[in-house]
Every structure is written in C-alpha cells, then in structure tokens.
Short mmCIF file of C-alpha atoms in Angstrom, two decimals:
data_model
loop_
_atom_site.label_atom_id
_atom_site.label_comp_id
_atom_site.label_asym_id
_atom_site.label_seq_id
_atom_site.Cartn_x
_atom_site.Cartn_y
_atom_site.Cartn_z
CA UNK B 1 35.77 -35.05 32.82
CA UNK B 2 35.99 -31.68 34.18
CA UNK B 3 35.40 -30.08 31.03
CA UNK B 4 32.49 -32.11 30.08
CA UNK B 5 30.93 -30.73 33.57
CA UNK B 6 32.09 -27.02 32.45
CA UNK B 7 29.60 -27.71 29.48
CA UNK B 8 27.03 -29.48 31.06
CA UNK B 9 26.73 -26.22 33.66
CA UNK B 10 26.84 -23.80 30.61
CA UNK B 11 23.99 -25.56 28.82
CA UNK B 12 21.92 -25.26 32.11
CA UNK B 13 22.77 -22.12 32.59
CA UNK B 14 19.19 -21.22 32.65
CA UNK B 15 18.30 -17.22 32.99
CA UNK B 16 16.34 -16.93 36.48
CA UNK B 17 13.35 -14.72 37.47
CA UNK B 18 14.88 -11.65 39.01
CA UNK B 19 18.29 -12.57 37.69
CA UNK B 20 20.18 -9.60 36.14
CA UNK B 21 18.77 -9.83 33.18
CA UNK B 22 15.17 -9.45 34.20
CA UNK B 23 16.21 -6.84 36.84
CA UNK B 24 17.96 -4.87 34.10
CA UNK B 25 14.71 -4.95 32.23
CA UNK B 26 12.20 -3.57 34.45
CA UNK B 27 14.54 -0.76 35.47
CA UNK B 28 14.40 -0.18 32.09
CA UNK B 29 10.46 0.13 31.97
CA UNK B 30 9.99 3.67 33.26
CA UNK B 31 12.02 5.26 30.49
CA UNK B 32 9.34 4.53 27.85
CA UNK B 33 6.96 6.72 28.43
CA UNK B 34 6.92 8.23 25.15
CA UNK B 35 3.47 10.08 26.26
CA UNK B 36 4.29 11.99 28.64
CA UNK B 37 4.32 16.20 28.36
CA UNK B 38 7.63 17.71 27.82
CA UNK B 39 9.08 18.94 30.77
CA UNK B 40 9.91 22.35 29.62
CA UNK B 41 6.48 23.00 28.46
CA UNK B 42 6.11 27.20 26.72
CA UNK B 43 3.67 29.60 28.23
CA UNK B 44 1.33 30.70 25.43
CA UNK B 45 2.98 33.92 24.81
CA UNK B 46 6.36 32.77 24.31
CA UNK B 47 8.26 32.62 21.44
CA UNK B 48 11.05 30.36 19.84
CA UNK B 49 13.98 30.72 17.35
CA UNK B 50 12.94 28.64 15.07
CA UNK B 51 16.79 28.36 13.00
CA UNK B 52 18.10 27.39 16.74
CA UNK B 53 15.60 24.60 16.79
CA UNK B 54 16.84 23.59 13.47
CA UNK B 55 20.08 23.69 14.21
CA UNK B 56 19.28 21.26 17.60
CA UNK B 57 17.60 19.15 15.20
CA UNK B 58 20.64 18.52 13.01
CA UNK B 59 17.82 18.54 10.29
CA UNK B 60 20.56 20.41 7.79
CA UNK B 61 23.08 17.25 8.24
CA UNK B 62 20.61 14.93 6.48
CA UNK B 63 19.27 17.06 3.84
CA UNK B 64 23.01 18.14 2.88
CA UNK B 65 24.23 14.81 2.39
CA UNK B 66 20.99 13.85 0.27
CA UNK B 67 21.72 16.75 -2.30
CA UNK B 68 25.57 15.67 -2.11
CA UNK B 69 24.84 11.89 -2.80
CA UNK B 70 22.25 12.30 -5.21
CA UNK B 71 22.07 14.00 -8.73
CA UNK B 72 19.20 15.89 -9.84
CA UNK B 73 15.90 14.81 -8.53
CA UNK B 74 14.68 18.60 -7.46
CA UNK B 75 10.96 17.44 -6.35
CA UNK B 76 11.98 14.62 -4.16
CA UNK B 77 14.70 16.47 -2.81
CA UNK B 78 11.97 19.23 -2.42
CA UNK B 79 9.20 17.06 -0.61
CA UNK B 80 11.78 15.43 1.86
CA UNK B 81 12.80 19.24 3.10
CA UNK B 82 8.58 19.88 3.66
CA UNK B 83 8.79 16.78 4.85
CA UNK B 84 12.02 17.94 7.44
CA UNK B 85 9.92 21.46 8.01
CA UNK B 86 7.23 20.15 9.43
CA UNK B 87 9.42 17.80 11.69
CA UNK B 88 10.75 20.91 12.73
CA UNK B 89 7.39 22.87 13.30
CA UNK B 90 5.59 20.03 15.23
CA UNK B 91 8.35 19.74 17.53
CA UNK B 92 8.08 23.04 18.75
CA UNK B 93 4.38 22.92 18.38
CA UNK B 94 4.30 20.24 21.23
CA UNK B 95 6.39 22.62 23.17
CA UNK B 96 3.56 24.83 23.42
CA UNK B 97 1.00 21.73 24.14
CA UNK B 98 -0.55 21.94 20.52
CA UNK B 99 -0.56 18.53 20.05
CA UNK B 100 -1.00 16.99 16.43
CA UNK B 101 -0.97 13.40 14.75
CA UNK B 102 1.74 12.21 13.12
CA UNK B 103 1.96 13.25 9.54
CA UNK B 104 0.85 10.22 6.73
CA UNK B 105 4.22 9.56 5.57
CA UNK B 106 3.24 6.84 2.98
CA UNK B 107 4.77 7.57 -0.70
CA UNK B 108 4.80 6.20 -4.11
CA UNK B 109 7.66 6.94 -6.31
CA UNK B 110 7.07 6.48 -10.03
CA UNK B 111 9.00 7.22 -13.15
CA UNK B 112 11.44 5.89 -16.23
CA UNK B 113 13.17 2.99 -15.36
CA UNK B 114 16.82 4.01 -13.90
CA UNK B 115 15.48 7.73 -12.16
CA UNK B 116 16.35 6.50 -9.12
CA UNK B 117 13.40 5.27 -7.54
CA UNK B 118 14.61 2.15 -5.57
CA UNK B 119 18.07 3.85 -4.65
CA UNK B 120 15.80 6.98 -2.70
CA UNK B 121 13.52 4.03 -1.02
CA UNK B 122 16.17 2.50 0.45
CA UNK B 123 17.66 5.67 2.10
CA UNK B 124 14.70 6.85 2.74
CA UNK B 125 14.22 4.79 5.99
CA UNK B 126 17.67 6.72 7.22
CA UNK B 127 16.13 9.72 6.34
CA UNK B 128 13.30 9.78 8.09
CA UNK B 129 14.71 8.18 10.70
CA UNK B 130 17.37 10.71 11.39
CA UNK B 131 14.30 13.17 10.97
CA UNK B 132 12.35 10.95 13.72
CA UNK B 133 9.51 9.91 12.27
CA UNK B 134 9.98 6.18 12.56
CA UNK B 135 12.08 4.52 15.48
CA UNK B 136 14.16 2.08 13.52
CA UNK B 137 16.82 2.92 10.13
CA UNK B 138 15.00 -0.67 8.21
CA UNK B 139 13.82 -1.19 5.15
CA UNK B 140 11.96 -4.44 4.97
CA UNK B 141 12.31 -4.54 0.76
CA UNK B 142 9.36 -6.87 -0.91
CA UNK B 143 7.99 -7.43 -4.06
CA UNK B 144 4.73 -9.49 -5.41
CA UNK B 145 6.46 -13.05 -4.27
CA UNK B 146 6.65 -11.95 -0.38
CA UNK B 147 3.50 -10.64 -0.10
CA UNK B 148 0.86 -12.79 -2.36
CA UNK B 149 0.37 -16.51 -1.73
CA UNK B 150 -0.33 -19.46 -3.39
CA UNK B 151 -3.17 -21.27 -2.76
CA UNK B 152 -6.03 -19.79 -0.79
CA UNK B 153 -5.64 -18.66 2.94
CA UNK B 154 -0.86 -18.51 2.10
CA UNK B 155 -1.83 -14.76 1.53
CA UNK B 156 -3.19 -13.44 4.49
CA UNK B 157 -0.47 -14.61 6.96
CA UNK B 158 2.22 -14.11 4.43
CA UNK B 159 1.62 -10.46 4.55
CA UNK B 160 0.79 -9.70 7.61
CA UNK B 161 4.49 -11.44 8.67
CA UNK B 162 6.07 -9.15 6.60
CA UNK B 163 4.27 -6.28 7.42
CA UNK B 164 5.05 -7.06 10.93
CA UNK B 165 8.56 -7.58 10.05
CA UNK B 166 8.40 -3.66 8.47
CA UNK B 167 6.73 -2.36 11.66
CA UNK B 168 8.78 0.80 12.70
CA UNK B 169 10.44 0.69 9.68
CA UNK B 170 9.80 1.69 6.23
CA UNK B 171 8.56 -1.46 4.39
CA UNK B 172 9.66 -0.64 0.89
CA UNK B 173 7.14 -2.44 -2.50
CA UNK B 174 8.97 -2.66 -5.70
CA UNK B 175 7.51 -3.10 -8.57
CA UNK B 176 3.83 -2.75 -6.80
CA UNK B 177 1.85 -3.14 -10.32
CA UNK B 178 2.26 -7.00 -10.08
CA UNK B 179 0.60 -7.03 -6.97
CA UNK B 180 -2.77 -6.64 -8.53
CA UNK B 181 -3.75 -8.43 -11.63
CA UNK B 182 -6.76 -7.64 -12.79
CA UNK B 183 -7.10 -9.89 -15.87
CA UNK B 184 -7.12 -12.74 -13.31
CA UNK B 185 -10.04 -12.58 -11.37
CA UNK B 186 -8.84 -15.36 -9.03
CA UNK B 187 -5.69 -14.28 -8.41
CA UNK B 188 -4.65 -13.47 -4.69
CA UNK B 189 -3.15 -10.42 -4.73
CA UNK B 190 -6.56 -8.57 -4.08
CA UNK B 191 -6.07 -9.47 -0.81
CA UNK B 192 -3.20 -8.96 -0.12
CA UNK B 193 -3.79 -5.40 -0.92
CA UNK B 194 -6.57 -5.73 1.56
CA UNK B 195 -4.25 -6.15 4.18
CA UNK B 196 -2.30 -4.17 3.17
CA UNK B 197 -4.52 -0.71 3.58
CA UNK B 198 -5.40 -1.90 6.66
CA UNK B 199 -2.15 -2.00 8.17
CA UNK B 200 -1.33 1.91 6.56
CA UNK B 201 -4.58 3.29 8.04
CA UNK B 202 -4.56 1.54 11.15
CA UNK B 203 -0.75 1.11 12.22
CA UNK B 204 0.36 4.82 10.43
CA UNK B 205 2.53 5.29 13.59
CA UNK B 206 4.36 2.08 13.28
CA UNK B 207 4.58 1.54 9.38
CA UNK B 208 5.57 3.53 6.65
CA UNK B 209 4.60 2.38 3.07
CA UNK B 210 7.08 3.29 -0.04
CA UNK B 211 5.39 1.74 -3.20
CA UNK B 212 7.45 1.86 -6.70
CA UNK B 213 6.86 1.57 -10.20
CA UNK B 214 6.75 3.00 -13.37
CA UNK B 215 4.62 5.37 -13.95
CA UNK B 216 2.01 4.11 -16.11
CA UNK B 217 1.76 0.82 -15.01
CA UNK B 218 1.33 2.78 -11.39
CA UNK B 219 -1.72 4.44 -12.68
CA UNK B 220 -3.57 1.54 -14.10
CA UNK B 221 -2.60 0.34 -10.62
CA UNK B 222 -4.24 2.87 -8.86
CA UNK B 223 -6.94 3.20 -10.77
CA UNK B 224 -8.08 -0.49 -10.21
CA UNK B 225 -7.31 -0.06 -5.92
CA UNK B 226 -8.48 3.58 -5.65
CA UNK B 227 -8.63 3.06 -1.55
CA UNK B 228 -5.01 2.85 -2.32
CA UNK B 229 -4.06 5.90 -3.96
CA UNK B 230 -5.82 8.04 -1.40
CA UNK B 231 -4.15 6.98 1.49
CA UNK B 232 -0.62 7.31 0.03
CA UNK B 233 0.06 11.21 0.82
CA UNK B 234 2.97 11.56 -1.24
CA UNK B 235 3.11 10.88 -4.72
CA UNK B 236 6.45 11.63 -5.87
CA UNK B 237 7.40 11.13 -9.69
CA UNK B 238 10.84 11.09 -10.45
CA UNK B 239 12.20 12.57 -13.63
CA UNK B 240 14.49 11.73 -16.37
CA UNK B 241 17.71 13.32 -15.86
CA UNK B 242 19.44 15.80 -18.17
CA UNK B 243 22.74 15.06 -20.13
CA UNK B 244 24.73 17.29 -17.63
CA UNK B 245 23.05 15.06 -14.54
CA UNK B 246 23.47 12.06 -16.61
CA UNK B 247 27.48 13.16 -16.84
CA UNK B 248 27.58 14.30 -12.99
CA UNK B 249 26.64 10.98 -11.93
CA UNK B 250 28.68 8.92 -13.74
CA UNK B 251 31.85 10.68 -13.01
CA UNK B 252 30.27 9.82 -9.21
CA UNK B 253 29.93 6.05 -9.49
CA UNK B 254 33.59 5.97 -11.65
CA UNK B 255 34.82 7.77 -8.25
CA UNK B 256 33.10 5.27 -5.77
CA UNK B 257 35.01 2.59 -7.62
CA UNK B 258 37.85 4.44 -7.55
CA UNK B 259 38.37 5.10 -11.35
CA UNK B 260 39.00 8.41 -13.13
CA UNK B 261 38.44 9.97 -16.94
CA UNK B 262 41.31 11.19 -18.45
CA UNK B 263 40.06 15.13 -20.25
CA UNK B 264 39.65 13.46 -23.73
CA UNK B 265 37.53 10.62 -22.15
CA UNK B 266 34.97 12.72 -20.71
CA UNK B 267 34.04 14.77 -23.81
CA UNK B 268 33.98 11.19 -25.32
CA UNK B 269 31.64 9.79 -23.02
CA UNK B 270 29.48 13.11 -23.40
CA UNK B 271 29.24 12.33 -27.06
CA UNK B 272 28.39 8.89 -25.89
CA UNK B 273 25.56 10.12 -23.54
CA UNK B 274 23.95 12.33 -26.07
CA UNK B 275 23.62 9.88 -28.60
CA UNK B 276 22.54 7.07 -26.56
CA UNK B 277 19.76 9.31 -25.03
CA UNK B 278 18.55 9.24 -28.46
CA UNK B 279 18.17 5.54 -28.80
CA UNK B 280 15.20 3.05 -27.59
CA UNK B 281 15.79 1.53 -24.39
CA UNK B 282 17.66 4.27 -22.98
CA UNK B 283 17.03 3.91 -18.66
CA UNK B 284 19.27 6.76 -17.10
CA UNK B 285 21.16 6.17 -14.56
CA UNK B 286 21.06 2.40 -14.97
CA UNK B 287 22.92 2.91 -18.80
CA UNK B 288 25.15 4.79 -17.18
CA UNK B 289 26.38 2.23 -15.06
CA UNK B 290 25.92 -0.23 -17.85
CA UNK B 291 28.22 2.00 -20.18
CA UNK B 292 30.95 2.33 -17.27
CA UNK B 293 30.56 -1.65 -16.80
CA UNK B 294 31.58 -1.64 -20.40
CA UNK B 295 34.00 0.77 -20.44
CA UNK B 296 35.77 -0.89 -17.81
CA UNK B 297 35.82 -4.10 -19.38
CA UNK B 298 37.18 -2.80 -22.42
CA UNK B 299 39.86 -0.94 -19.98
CA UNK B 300 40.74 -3.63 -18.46
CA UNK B 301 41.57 -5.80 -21.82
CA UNK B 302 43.72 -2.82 -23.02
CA UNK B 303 45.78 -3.11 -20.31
CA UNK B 304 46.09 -6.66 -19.92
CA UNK B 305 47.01 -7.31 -24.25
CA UNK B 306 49.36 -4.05 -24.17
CA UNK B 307 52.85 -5.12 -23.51
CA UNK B 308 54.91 -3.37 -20.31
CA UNK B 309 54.80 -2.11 -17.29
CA UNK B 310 51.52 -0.11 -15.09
CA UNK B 311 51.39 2.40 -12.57
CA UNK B 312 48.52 3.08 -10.33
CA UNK B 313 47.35 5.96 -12.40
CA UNK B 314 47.42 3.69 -15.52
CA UNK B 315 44.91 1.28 -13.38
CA UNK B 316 42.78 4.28 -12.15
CA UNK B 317 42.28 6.33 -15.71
CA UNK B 318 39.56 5.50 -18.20
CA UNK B 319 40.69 6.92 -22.20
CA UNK B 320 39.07 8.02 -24.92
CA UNK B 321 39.21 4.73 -26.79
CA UNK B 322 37.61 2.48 -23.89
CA UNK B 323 34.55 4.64 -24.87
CA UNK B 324 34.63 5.05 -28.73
CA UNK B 325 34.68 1.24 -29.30
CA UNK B 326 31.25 1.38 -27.88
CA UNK B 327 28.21 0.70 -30.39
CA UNK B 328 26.46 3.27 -30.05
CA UNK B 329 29.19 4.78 -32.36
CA UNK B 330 28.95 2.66 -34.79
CA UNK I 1 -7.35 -16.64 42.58
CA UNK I 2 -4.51 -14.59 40.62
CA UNK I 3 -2.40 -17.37 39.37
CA UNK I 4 1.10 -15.89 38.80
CA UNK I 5 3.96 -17.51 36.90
CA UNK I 6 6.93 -16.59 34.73
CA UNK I 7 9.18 -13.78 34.53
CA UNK I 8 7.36 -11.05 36.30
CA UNK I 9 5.01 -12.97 38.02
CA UNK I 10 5.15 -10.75 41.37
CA UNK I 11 4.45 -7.78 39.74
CA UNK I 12 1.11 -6.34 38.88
CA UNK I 13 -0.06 -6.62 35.25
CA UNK I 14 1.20 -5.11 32.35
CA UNK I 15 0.14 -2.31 29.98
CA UNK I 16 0.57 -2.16 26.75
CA UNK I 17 3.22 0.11 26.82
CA UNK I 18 5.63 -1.99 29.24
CA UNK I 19 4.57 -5.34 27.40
CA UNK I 20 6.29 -3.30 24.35
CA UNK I 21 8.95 -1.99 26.47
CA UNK I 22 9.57 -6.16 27.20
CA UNK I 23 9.10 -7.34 23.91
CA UNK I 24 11.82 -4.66 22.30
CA UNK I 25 14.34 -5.74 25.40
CA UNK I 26 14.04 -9.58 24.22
CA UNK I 27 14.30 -8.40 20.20
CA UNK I 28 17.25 -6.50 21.24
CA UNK I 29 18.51 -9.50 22.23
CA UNK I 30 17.80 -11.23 19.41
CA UNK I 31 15.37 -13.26 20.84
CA UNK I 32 12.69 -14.67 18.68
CA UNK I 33 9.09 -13.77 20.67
CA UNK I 34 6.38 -16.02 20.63
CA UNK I 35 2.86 -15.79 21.95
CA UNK I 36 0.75 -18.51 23.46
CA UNK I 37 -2.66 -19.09 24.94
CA UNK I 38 -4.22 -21.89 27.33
CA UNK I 39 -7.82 -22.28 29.51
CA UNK I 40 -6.00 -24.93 31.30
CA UNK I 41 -4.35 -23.00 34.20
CA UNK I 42 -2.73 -26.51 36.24
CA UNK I 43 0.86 -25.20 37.35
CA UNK I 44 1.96 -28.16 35.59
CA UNK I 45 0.91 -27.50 32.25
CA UNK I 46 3.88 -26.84 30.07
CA UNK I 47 1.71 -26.99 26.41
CA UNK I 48 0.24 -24.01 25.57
CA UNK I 49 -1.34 -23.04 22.50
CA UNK I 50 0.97 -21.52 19.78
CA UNK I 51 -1.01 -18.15 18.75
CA UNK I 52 0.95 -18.54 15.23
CA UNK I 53 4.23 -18.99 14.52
CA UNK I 54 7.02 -17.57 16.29
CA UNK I 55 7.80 -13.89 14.83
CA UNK I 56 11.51 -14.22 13.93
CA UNK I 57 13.20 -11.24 12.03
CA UNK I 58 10.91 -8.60 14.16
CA UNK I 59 12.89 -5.70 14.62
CA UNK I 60 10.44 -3.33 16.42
CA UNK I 61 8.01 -4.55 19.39
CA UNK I 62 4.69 -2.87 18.12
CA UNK I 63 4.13 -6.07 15.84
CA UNK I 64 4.20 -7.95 19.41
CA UNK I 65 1.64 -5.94 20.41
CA UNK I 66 -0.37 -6.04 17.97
CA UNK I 67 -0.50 -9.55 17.69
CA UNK I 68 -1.46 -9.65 21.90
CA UNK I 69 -4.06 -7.71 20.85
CA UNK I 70 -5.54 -9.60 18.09
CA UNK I 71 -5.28 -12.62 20.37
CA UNK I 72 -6.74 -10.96 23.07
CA UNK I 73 -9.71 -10.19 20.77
CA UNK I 74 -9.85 -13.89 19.89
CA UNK I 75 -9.98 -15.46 23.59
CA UNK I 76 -10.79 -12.66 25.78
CA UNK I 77 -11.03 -15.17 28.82
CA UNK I 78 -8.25 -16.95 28.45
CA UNK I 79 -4.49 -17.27 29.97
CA UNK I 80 -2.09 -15.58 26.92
CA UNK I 81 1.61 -15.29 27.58
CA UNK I 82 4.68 -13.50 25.75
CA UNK I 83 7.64 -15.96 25.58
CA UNK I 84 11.10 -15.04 24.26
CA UNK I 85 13.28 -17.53 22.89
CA UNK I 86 17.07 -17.30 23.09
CA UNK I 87 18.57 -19.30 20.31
CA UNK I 88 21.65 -16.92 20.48
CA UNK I 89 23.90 -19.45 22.42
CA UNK I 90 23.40 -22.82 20.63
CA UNK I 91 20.77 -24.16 23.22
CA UNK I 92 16.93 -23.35 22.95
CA UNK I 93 16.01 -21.70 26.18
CA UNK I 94 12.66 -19.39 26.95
CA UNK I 95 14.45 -16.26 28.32
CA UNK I 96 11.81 -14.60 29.18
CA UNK I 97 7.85 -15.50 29.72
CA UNK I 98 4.90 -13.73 31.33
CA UNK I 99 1.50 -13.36 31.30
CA UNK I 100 -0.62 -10.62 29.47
CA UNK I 101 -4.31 -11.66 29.53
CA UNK I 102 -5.98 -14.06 32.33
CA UNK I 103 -9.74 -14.61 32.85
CA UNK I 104 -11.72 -12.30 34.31
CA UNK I 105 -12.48 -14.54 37.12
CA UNK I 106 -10.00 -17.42 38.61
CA UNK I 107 -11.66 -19.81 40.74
CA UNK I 108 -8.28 -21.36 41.64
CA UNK I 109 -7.54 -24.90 42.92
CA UNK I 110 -9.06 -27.25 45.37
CA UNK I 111 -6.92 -30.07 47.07
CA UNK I 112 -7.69 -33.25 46.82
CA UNK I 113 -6.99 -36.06 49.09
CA UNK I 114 -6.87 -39.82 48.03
CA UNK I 115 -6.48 -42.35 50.63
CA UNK I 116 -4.01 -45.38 49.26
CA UNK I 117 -2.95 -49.02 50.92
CA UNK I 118 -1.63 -48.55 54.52
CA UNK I 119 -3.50 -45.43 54.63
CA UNK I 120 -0.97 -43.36 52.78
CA UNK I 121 -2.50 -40.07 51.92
CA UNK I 122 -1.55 -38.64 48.00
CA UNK I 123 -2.44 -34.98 47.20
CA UNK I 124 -3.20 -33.58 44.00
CA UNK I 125 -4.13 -29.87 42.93
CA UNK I 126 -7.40 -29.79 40.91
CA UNK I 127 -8.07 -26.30 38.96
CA UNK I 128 -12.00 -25.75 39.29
CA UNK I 129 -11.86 -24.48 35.98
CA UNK I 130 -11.03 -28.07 34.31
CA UNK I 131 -14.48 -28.96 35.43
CA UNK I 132 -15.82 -27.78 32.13
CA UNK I 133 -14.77 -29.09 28.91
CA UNK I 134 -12.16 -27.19 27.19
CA UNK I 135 -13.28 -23.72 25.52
CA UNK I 136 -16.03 -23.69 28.17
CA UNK I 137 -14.49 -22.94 31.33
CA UNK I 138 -14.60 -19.24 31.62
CA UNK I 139 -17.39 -17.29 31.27
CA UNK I 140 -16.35 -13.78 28.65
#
C-alpha cells in the first residue's frame, strides 16, 4: 500500500511555477548577454602582445593535435591555422571596439576517395569549437536520404528539421552530388538546396555547412547550383597522399589497434604500397586500412593453424609473410 | 487585459535573447520543446495549436527561436507559447510553458450571470474575443 502511494506522489510530482527549477532558470537569464562590450575595453593607442593572446587562447593546443592525428593534408591543415589567426585577431579587435561579423565558415572538401575528407568533417566541429566559432562540439552528419523527400511538400520540413537539428553545430553533407539530379527534372532535391542556402546566408551565426564529395562530381555540382558555390568560403581539396604518408598512417591505425610491424614487415608492406598505388581502384587511406584488415586476418590464421604456445608480442607483431600472401604480389 | 499564465507568467515579456536563454535551459535538460498557438484565450483552454511537430534532438536553442519567429510572422495577433516536455522520468509532463507573442490588444473577460431554479446564481467567464469566429478575433 504504502509503496503504491510512494509512486503515485512521484508520478505527480509536477514541477511548480517558481519552484527551484524555474527559479534556477531566471537567475540564470542575466548571464547571456553575449552583446554586451567587453569590460576591459583598449584606449585607441594601446597596444597588445599578440603571442600572449595566443597563448590565452590555447589556439596552439588544437592545431598541435590536428598535425599529430592527421598525416599529410598541408592545405587543410593550412586553412584551419588562417582560420585560428583570424580567431585570434578579431578577438583582440573587439578589445579595441572594432567590431566585425563573424567570418563565413562554410567549406566544401573534395578529393580521391580515401584523402580524408569525412574523417576532417567530423573533427572539424571540435575544432572550431575549441576555436569558438560555433557554441556546440556536433556534427549533425546527413546525406541525400535526410534531407530530400518523397513526394511533394516531405522536402521542405525534412530539411529544415535537420537543419535545425545542426543549428550551432556544424551540419556535415556527404556525398552532396546526389543532392541535385539534374537529369530528373522532377526530382526534389532542387529544393532542398533551396532551403538549404537560405539557412547558410541567413542563420551564418548559428550553422556551419561542410559539404563533401569527390571532386568532379563536386564541380558538375556546383556548376548546376552556382548560388551554392559562392556562398561556401572555403573550398578545400584534399590531396592524394604520398607513399611515405601512405606508410606513416598505417603504422598509426596498426598502433590504435594496438598491433606492431616487425622490421622485415614494414619494408614488405612498402613494397606492397608502391605497387598497389599503381593499380586501378587504388583510394588511399581507405586501402590502407583495407590491406591491414587483410593482413590481420591472415595474422590471425597463422597463429591459430601453427602449433604451440603465444606470448603477447606474438599477438601484437604483424610479419613479413601476413603481407606477401597479398595479391597484389601475385 | 494582459492575460498571464504559465511558467513566468508574473514577469514582463520576453526577448529574444532570454526566450533562447529558456529554451537552451529546457534542451539541457533534455526536454523536447514544442511551440503552440491559440486566438482562444478562455483560462480553460488546454488545446492549443501545434506550430509543427515537437523539435526533439535540438541541441542548440537558436532553432527555437527561429521557429517563434516564423510563427510569429504567421499569426502576428495571436497567443504563441514555448512548452518543454520532460519525458526524462517515464511520465509526460510540460516542465516548462510560457508565453511569447499575445495580441496587440486584449479585451479580456466579461462575467456572466445566469439565474437557475430556486434562484441559484451560476457564473461563467466569457472572453470578448470569442465573439468573432475563429481567425477573426484580433485585429493585426
């Protein structure tokens, strides 16, 4: 009996005008204003370290841990420091009352398949979070099904939920081409683009854009939705990585699972790299893994036919012959 | 007449900035916001328009705001409210409600008397503005 009462209370437990809740709420309110002038506002002839603001800023933190977690990629490693810079100069800017906009921070990332285009998207949002561009570290991910409906008036709602979903985020397109067909003419996706460039000229300070593709399906994209392409500031293409990239990041997904190449393996699997750059189909990073998949496999079935006893190293270490059984040798 | 109700009914009316500041304390909270819009202003009038569907999975309040405003745009001269909805604890409960847009003018309630057998007196509150049909009863 008394127990049912204990839930009968709890379910009526209902939250009260001016309860503690509430109460906590509007004592939040004041706190917001995000418009108001900085108190310690510069005279005009004053002047700033700028390194001590970047220090403050903590601007090197994020930038460091980009080049250490990602191989290669010198322009997008390039545009995200301009990107940091001006961070840095507008801050102090405001200190001296030169107020500015906020910077269009939409991109488009295009290149090969496997350069890395989806894995920069989704750390992006971190990025420029950390850099404090947008309030909230999400990345609302989409592709053509999300966005486009299917019969006439699905589209229209069905983006602007997501795009609402993305707001103070990043909201991240994959694969963007699909969204616009053009050899249907009464296909929806036209307006969902609509929408779409509405949202990135109207909301810039709540939404930022990150389209990817490949690269020439991106340009037949554009060049069917030019409104698009010119309000997308950075177009970043990403480029095919060099053998010696190629090798740097596989030894750094083998070490994120935890596996190492013994000497002779790795001169194997540069033998492997080289000739498999060669060959049709080849998508970068993406092989890599593929190849490591393998290799593992092939690993694992070594140990598990040959007869005795393992150690941990013997789990860990990747040989020559887990690599030379590959195809591509063949 | 102002007619107040809901959360912060005492208080004056809200900008756009603390309707935000609301919205992001209730999607903190993982409540699921919801906005609604009536020209019926009786006390007693629970069933308010839904101004589309509730926006679950929001994590930042400027899509609230933006979709006051678009409703705003739609019925200038109408009653909209912000509702957050606490599903968090296995009931369905409004946490948190309050007004954002009334009519410019509120000609309030008149009381009506009805005499009954024995000359027993009833009362009932009669909002001036259901005089008028529906989507007619304030002028924009």
């Amino acid at each position: 009996m008394s127990e049912s009462n204990g839930a009968a209370r709890q379910g009526f437990g209902l939250p009260r005008p001016g309860g503690p809740s509430s109460r906590a709420a509007v004592k939040d309110k004041p706190g917001t204003g995000a418009g108001e002038p900085p108190a310690d506002r510069l005279a005009d002839d004053d002047t700033i370290d700028l390194s001590a603001e970047r220090i403050s800023a903590a601007v090197d933190v994020v930038l460091d841990s980009l080049d250490a977690e990602l191989v290669g990629l010198a322009p997008v490693k390039t545009r995200v420091r301009e990107i940091a810079d001006l961070l840095l100069v507008d801050r102090v800017r405001e200190r001296f009352g030169l107020a500015a906009e906020r910077p269009n921070l939409h991109m488009c990332f295009t290149g090969n398949p496997g350069t890395g285009k989806t894995t920069v998207a989704l750390r992006m949002a971190g990025l420029l979070h950390r850099l404090g561009y947008i309030r909230r570290d999400r990345v609302v991910s989409v592709t053509r099904d999300d966005l486009v409906g299917q019969y006439v008036g699905h589209t229209a709602p069905k983006t602007k939920e997501v795009l609402k979903r993305a707001m103070g985020g990043v909201l991240f397109i994959d694969e963007a081409y699909y969204l616009y067909r053009a050899e249907n003419e009464r296909d929806y996706g036209g307006e969902s683009i609509e929408i779409l460039l509405q949202y990135m000229e109207n909301n810039r300070d709540d939404l930022v854009v990150i389209l990817a593709g490949y690269a020439d399906r991106m340009d037949d994209f554009f060049a069917s939705n030019p409104g698009m392409s010119s309000r997308i500031a950075h177009h970043l293409d990403f480029p095919d990585y060099a053998l010696e990239e190629l090798e740097a990041i596989g030894t750094l997904m083998l070490e994120q699972q935890r596996y190492r190449m013994s000497p002779g393996a790795v001169s194997v699997f540069r033998d492997y790299l080289e000739l498999r750059m060669t060959q049709p189909r080849f998508a970068n990073a993406r092989s890599v893994r593929n190849a490591l998949e393998r290799a593992r496999l092939r690993h694992a079935s070594r140990l598990a036919r040959g007869a005795g006893r393992v150690g941990k190293d013997d789990l860990m270490r990747l040989e020559p012959a887990d690599f030379e059984s590959s195809r591509v040798f063949g | 007449m102002r007619i107040t109700q809901g959360t912060f009914s005492y208080l004056p009316d809200f900008t756009d900035e603390e309707i935000a500041a609301q919205a992001q304390y209730a999607l903190d909270n993982q409540w699921a916001v919801s906005i609604e819009f009536t020209d019926d202003p009786h006390p007693r009038n629970n069933l308010w328009d839904m101004w589309g569907l509730p926006m679950f999975d929001l994590a930042d309040a400027a899509g609230v705001v933006r979709e006051v405003n678009e409703c705003r745009k739609a019925y200038p001269s109408r009653y909209i409210r912000v509702n957050a909805y606490d599903a968090t604890k296995g009931r369905q409960t409004t946490a948190l409600s309050f007004i954002v847009n009334r009519p410019p003018e509120e000609p309030g309630f008149r009381l009506d008397r009805a005499e009954n057998s024995d000359r027993r007196i009833t009362y009932t509150t009669h909002p001036y503005a259901l005089d008028r049909p529906s989507g007619d009863r304030y002028p924009s």
